[in-house]
mmCIF file of N, CA, C and O in Angstrom:
data_model
loop_
_atom_site.group_PDB
_atom_site.id
_atom_site.type_symbol
_atom_site.label_atom_id
_atom_site.label_comp_id
_atom_site.label_asym_id
_atom_site.label_seq_id
_atom_site.Cartn_x
_atom_site.Cartn_y
_atom_site.Cartn_z
ATOM 1 N N ALA A 1 0.841 -1.193 0.000
ATOM 2 C CA ALA A 1 0.000 0.000 0.000
ATOM 3 C C ALA A 1 0.875 1.242 0.000
ATOM 4 O O ALA A 1 2.004 1.229 0.456
ATOM 5 N N VAL A 2 0.292 2.291 -0.499
ATOM 6 C CA VAL A 2 1.007 3.558 -0.552
ATOM 7 C C VAL A 2 1.115 4.120 0.858
ATOM 8 O O VAL A 2 0.244 3.906 1.693
ATOM 9 N N MET A 3 2.200 4.826 1.110
ATOM 10 C CA MET A 3 2.442 5.402 2.429
ATOM 11 C C MET A 3 1.210 6.162 2.885
ATOM 12 O O MET A 3 0.711 7.022 2.198
ATOM 13 N N GLY A 4 0.726 5.814 4.057
ATOM 14 C CA GLY A 4 -0.492 6.408 4.566
ATOM 15 C C GLY A 4 -0.315 7.849 5.002
ATOM 16 O O GLY A 4 0.771 8.286 5.374
ATOM 17 N N THR A 5 -1.415 8.565 4.955
ATOM 18 C CA THR A 5 -1.427 9.961 5.391
ATOM 19 C C THR A 5 -1.006 10.067 6.852
ATOM 20 O O THR A 5 -0.282 10.988 7.228
ATOM 21 N N LYS A 6 -1.425 9.088 7.659
ATOM 22 C CA LYS A 6 -1.068 9.094 9.080
ATOM 23 C C LYS A 6 0.447 9.000 9.262
ATOM 24 O O LYS A 6 1.028 9.711 10.089
ATOM 25 N N ASP A 7 1.100 8.120 8.480
ATOM 26 C CA ASP A 7 2.560 7.983 8.566
ATOM 27 C C ASP A 7 3.251 9.274 8.134
ATOM 28 O O ASP A 7 4.210 9.719 8.759
ATOM 29 N N LYS A 8 2.760 9.860 7.049
ATOM 30 C CA LYS A 8 3.351 11.108 6.564
ATOM 31 C C LYS A 8 3.227 12.199 7.617
ATOM 32 O O LYS A 8 4.170 12.940 7.876
ATOM 33 N N ALA A 9 2.044 12.303 8.226
ATOM 34 C CA ALA A 9 1.820 13.329 9.244
ATOM 35 C C ALA A 9 2.713 13.094 10.455
ATOM 36 O O ALA A 9 3.274 14.043 11.013
ATOM 37 N N SER A 10 2.850 11.841 10.854
ATOM 38 C CA SER A 10 3.700 11.504 11.998
ATOM 39 C C SER A 10 5.150 11.881 11.727
ATOM 40 O O SER A 10 5.825 12.461 12.588
ATOM 41 N N ASN A 11 5.635 11.556 10.537
ATOM 42 C CA ASN A 11 7.012 11.889 10.176
ATOM 43 C C ASN A 11 7.211 13.396 10.128
ATOM 44 O O ASN A 11 8.225 13.920 10.596
ATOM 45 N N LYS A 12 6.239 14.122 9.568
ATOM 46 C CA LYS A 12 6.331 15.582 9.466
ATOM 47 C C LYS A 12 6.314 16.204 10.864
ATOM 48 O O LYS A 12 7.073 17.127 11.141
ATOM 49 N N THR A 13 5.457 15.675 11.732
ATOM 50 C CA THR A 13 5.379 16.191 13.106
ATOM 51 C C THR A 13 6.714 16.002 13.816
ATOM 52 O O THR A 13 7.205 16.924 14.480
ATOM 53 N N GLN A 14 7.309 14.813 13.674
ATOM 54 C CA GLN A 14 8.602 14.559 14.323
ATOM 55 C C GLN A 14 9.671 15.504 13.770
ATOM 56 O O GLN A 14 10.486 16.033 14.512
ATOM 57 N N ASP A 15 9.636 15.739 12.464
ATOM 58 C CA ASP A 15 10.595 16.634 11.838
ATOM 59 C C ASP A 15 10.432 18.060 12.376
ATOM 60 O O ASP A 15 11.410 18.712 12.740
ATOM 61 N N LEU A 16 9.184 18.524 12.446
ATOM 62 C CA LEU A 16 8.936 19.890 12.930
ATOM 63 C C LEU A 16 9.324 20.050 14.394
ATOM 64 O O LEU A 16 9.921 21.059 14.778
ATOM 65 N N LYS A 17 9.015 19.043 15.213
ATOM 66 C CA LYS A 17 9.412 19.089 16.624
ATOM 67 C C LYS A 17 10.936 19.158 16.732
ATOM 68 O O LYS A 17 11.483 19.876 17.566
ATOM 69 N N GLY A 18 11.606 18.399 15.884
ATOM 70 C CA GLY A 18 13.070 18.418 15.877
ATOM 71 C C GLY A 18 13.618 19.776 15.520
ATOM 72 O O GLY A 18 14.587 20.255 16.121
ATOM 73 N N LYS A 19 12.992 20.429 14.532
ATOM 74 C CA LYS A 19 13.446 21.769 14.140
ATOM 75 C C LYS A 19 13.256 22.760 15.277
ATOM 76 O O LYS A 19 14.125 23.603 15.520
ATOM 77 N N VAL A 20 12.116 22.663 15.972
ATOM 78 C CA VAL A 20 11.862 23.557 17.105
ATOM 79 C C VAL A 20 12.911 23.335 18.192
ATOM 80 O O VAL A 20 13.467 24.296 18.733
ATOM 81 N N LYS A 21 13.179 22.073 18.511
ATOM 82 C CA LYS A 21 14.187 21.769 19.538
ATOM 83 C C LYS A 21 15.558 22.292 19.126
ATOM 84 O O LYS A 21 16.289 22.861 19.949
ATOM 85 N N GLU A 22 15.912 22.094 17.854
ATOM 86 C CA GLU A 22 17.224 22.548 17.383
ATOM 87 C C GLU A 22 17.352 24.066 17.515
ATOM 88 O O GLU A 22 18.355 24.582 18.028
ATOM 89 N N VAL A 23 16.333 24.791 17.077
ATOM 90 C CA VAL A 23 16.365 26.254 17.141
ATOM 91 C C VAL A 23 16.378 26.733 18.592
ATOM 92 O O VAL A 23 17.152 27.628 18.954
ATOM 93 N N ALA A 24 15.534 26.121 19.428
ATOM 94 C CA ALA A 24 15.488 26.514 20.843
ATOM 95 C C ALA A 24 16.826 26.228 21.513
ATOM 96 O O ALA A 24 17.325 27.052 22.290
ATOM 97 N N GLY A 25 17.395 25.069 21.221
ATOM 98 C CA GLY A 25 18.692 24.725 21.804
ATOM 99 C C GLY A 25 19.785 25.676 21.368
ATOM 100 O O GLY A 25 20.617 26.111 22.169
ATOM 101 N N SER A 26 19.759 26.025 20.088
ATOM 102 C CA SER A 26 20.755 26.949 19.553
ATOM 103 C C SER A 26 20.597 28.339 20.176
ATOM 104 O O SER A 26 21.575 28.982 20.557
ATOM 105 N N ALA A 27 19.352 28.792 20.304
ATOM 106 C CA ALA A 27 19.080 30.127 20.836
ATOM 107 C C ALA A 27 19.452 30.249 22.317
ATOM 108 O O ALA A 27 19.847 31.323 22.772
ATOM 109 N N THR A 28 19.325 29.156 23.056
ATOM 110 C CA THR A 28 19.590 29.199 24.497
ATOM 111 C C THR A 28 20.977 28.667 24.864
ATOM 112 O O THR A 28 21.328 28.633 26.037
ATOM 113 N N GLY A 29 21.709 28.199 23.864
ATOM 114 C CA GLY A 29 23.027 27.644 24.146
ATOM 115 C C GLY A 29 22.968 26.243 24.722
ATOM 116 O O GLY A 29 23.942 25.749 25.287
ATOM 117 N N ASN A 30 21.819 25.578 24.589
ATOM 118 C CA ASN A 30 21.637 24.230 25.121
ATOM 119 C C ASN A 30 22.002 23.227 24.015
ATOM 120 O O ASN A 30 21.176 22.886 23.171
ATOM 121 N N GLU A 31 23.249 22.785 24.029
ATOM 122 C CA GLU A 31 23.738 21.898 22.980
ATOM 123 C C GLU A 31 23.026 20.550 22.972
ATOM 124 O O GLU A 31 22.802 19.965 21.913
ATOM 125 N N LYS A 32 22.654 20.056 24.159
ATOM 126 C CA LYS A 32 21.957 18.772 24.243
ATOM 127 C C LYS A 32 20.605 18.848 23.531
ATOM 128 O O LYS A 32 20.247 17.951 22.775
ATOM 129 N N LEU A 33 19.862 19.917 23.777
ATOM 130 C CA LEU A 33 18.562 20.098 23.126
ATOM 131 C C LEU A 33 18.732 20.260 21.611
ATOM 132 O O LEU A 33 17.966 19.707 20.829
ATOM 133 N N GLU A 34 19.762 20.984 21.216
ATOM 134 C CA GLU A 34 20.041 21.186 19.789
ATOM 135 C C GLU A 34 20.354 19.846 19.118
ATOM 136 O O GLU A 34 19.827 19.540 18.044
ATOM 137 N N ARG A 35 21.182 19.021 19.763
ATOM 138 C CA ARG A 35 21.510 17.692 19.208
ATOM 139 C C ARG A 35 20.272 16.810 19.133
ATOM 140 O O ARG A 35 20.078 16.081 18.159
ATOM 141 N N LYS A 36 19.424 16.864 20.168
ATOM 142 C CA LYS A 36 18.193 16.073 20.189
ATOM 143 C C LYS A 36 17.295 16.484 19.024
ATOM 144 O O LYS A 36 16.691 15.636 18.360
ATOM 145 N N GLY A 37 17.224 17.768 18.758
ATOM 146 C CA GLY A 37 16.423 18.260 17.635
ATOM 147 C C GLY A 37 16.933 17.744 16.305
ATOM 148 O O GLY A 37 16.156 17.292 15.453
ATOM 149 N N LYS A 38 18.236 17.781 16.127
ATOM 150 C CA LYS A 38 18.830 17.269 14.883
ATOM 151 C C LYS A 38 18.583 15.769 14.761
ATOM 152 O O LYS A 38 18.296 15.269 13.672
ATOM 153 N N SER A 39 18.680 15.063 15.873
ATOM 154 C CA SER A 39 18.444 13.622 15.889
ATOM 155 C C SER A 39 16.994 13.310 15.491
ATOM 156 O O SER A 39 16.735 12.409 14.689
ATOM 157 N N ASP A 40 16.052 14.065 16.043
ATOM 158 C CA ASP A 40 14.641 13.861 15.704
ATOM 159 C C ASP A 40 14.400 14.073 14.211
ATOM 160 O O ASP A 40 13.656 13.325 13.576
ATOM 161 N N GLN A 41 15.035 15.092 13.654
ATOM 162 C CA GLN A 41 14.876 15.373 12.227
ATOM 163 C C GLN A 41 15.447 14.236 11.380
ATOM 164 O O GLN A 41 14.847 13.829 10.385
ATOM 165 N N THR A 42 16.590 13.712 11.790
ATOM 166 C CA THR A 42 17.208 12.602 11.060
ATOM 167 C C THR A 42 16.328 11.365 11.114
ATOM 168 O O THR A 42 16.115 10.691 10.097
ATOM 169 N N LYS A 43 15.781 11.065 12.290
ATOM 170 C CA LYS A 43 14.890 9.911 12.429
ATOM 171 C C LYS A 43 13.672 10.052 11.534
ATOM 172 O O LYS A 43 13.250 9.088 10.885
ATOM 173 N N ALA A 44 13.099 11.244 11.494
ATOM 174 C CA ALA A 44 11.919 11.481 10.654
ATOM 175 C C ALA A 44 12.265 11.283 9.177
ATOM 176 O O ALA A 44 11.496 10.670 8.429
ATOM 177 N N ALA A 45 13.423 11.773 8.767
ATOM 178 C CA ALA A 45 13.839 11.631 7.371
ATOM 179 C C ALA A 45 14.068 10.165 7.010
ATOM 180 O O ALA A 45 13.695 9.717 5.921
ATOM 181 N N LEU A 46 14.656 9.405 7.930
ATOM 182 C CA LEU A 46 14.891 7.985 7.678
ATOM 183 C C LEU A 46 13.576 7.215 7.562
ATOM 184 O O LEU A 46 13.417 6.365 6.689
ATOM 185 N N LYS A 47 12.628 7.526 8.446
ATOM 186 C CA LYS A 47 11.320 6.869 8.381
ATOM 187 C C LYS A 47 10.634 7.196 7.060
ATOM 188 O O LYS A 47 10.047 6.320 6.419
ATOM 189 N N ASP A 48 10.707 8.463 6.669
ATOM 190 C CA ASP A 48 10.080 8.890 5.422
ATOM 191 C C ASP A 48 10.715 8.173 4.236
ATOM 192 O O ASP A 48 10.019 7.700 3.341
ATOM 193 N N SER A 49 12.041 8.053 4.254
ATOM 194 C CA SER A 49 12.746 7.346 3.175
ATOM 195 C C SER A 49 12.336 5.879 3.128
ATOM 196 O O SER A 49 12.121 5.321 2.056
ATOM 197 N N GLY A 50 12.222 5.261 4.291
ATOM 198 C CA GLY A 50 11.805 3.861 4.365
ATOM 199 C C GLY A 50 10.416 3.662 3.792
ATOM 200 O O GLY A 50 10.157 2.700 3.065
ATOM 201 N N GLU A 51 9.513 4.581 4.093
ATOM 202 C CA GLU A 51 8.154 4.501 3.554
ATOM 203 C C GLU A 51 8.162 4.659 2.040
ATOM 204 O O GLU A 51 7.422 3.977 1.328
ATOM 205 N N LYS A 52 9.009 5.538 1.527
ATOM 206 C CA LYS A 52 9.097 5.747 0.079
ATOM 207 C C LYS A 52 9.640 4.502 -0.619
ATOM 208 O O LYS A 52 9.193 4.147 -1.705
ATOM 209 N N VAL A 53 10.599 3.822 0.002
ATOM 210 C CA VAL A 53 11.131 2.577 -0.558
ATOM 211 C C VAL A 53 10.027 1.520 -0.613
ATOM 212 O O VAL A 53 9.873 0.826 -1.631
ATOM 213 N N LYS A 54 9.253 1.416 0.465
ATOM 214 C CA LYS A 54 8.140 0.454 0.477
ATOM 215 C C LYS A 54 7.122 0.790 -0.611
ATOM 216 O O LYS A 54 6.621 -0.100 -1.288
ATOM 217 N N ASP A 55 6.832 2.088 -0.780
ATOM 218 C CA ASP A 55 5.893 2.509 -1.830
ATOM 219 C C ASP A 55 6.416 2.119 -3.208
ATOM 220 O O ASP A 55 5.665 1.614 -4.053
ATOM 221 N N ALA A 56 7.707 2.354 -3.441
ATOM 222 C CA ALA A 56 8.300 2.036 -4.744
ATOM 223 C C ALA A 56 8.269 0.534 -4.994
ATOM 224 O O ALA A 56 7.940 0.089 -6.099
ATOM 225 N N ALA A 57 8.584 -0.255 -3.982
ATOM 226 C CA ALA A 57 8.560 -1.711 -4.127
ATOM 227 C C ALA A 57 7.146 -2.193 -4.426
ATOM 228 O O ALA A 57 6.933 -3.067 -5.270
ATOM 229 N N SER A 58 6.178 -1.609 -3.762
ATOM 230 C CA SER A 58 4.780 -1.967 -3.994
ATOM 231 C C SER A 58 4.368 -1.617 -5.423
ATOM 232 O O SER A 58 3.686 -2.391 -6.087
ATOM 233 N N HIS A 59 4.819 -0.459 -5.888
ATOM 234 C CA HIS A 59 4.499 -0.029 -7.260
ATOM 235 C C HIS A 59 5.104 -0.996 -8.282
ATOM 236 O O HIS A 59 4.450 -1.375 -9.243
ATOM 237 N N VAL A 60 6.353 -1.394 -8.066
ATOM 238 C CA VAL A 60 7.012 -2.343 -8.955
ATOM 239 C C VAL A 60 6.255 -3.669 -8.969
ATOM 240 O O VAL A 60 5.974 -4.233 -10.022
ATOM 241 N N ARG A 61 5.904 -4.148 -7.787
ATOM 242 C CA ARG A 61 5.153 -5.400 -7.677
ATOM 243 C C ARG A 61 3.827 -5.296 -8.431
ATOM 244 O O ARG A 61 3.455 -6.187 -9.183
ATOM 245 N N ASP A 62 3.128 -4.202 -8.238
ATOM 246 C CA ASP A 62 1.842 -4.008 -8.910
ATOM 247 C C ASP A 62 2.015 -3.932 -10.429
ATOM 248 O O ASP A 62 1.174 -4.453 -11.176
ATOM 249 N N THR A 63 3.083 -3.312 -10.885
ATOM 250 C CA THR A 63 3.351 -3.211 -12.313
ATOM 251 C C THR A 63 3.642 -4.588 -12.897
ATOM 252 O O THR A 63 3.115 -4.967 -13.947
ATOM 253 N N VAL A 64 4.449 -5.361 -12.187
ATOM 254 C CA VAL A 64 4.815 -6.710 -12.663
ATOM 255 C C VAL A 64 3.604 -7.640 -12.672
ATOM 256 O O VAL A 64 3.432 -8.420 -13.601
ATOM 257 N N THR A 65 2.772 -7.532 -11.659
ATOM 258 C CA THR A 65 1.629 -8.425 -11.559
ATOM 259 C C THR A 65 0.407 -7.894 -12.302
ATOM 260 O O THR A 65 -0.612 -8.580 -12.407
ATOM 261 N N GLY A 66 0.506 -6.669 -12.824
ATOM 262 C CA GLY A 66 -0.589 -6.108 -13.592
ATOM 263 C C GLY A 66 -1.751 -5.608 -12.767
ATOM 264 O O GLY A 66 -2.875 -5.512 -13.249
ATOM 265 N N ARG A 67 -1.502 -5.253 -11.531
ATOM 266 C CA ARG A 67 -2.574 -4.753 -10.642
ATOM 267 C C ARG A 67 -2.862 -3.313 -10.884
ATOM 268 O O ARG A 67 -2.127 -2.514 -11.214
#
């Protein structure tokens, strides 16, 4: 199945939270919070990439099987 709207929203939310943490950490000099924000953004990007790979594999399968 194609990546669900719920998964996309979850990944986007994690990415946005990460950006907020990164900016807040940078603005306050809190390096730990800044690193956590960057980490959250990376995790969201990896999840999104994984979902896109699954979508592509599903599309290939559907093309091969004629669905």
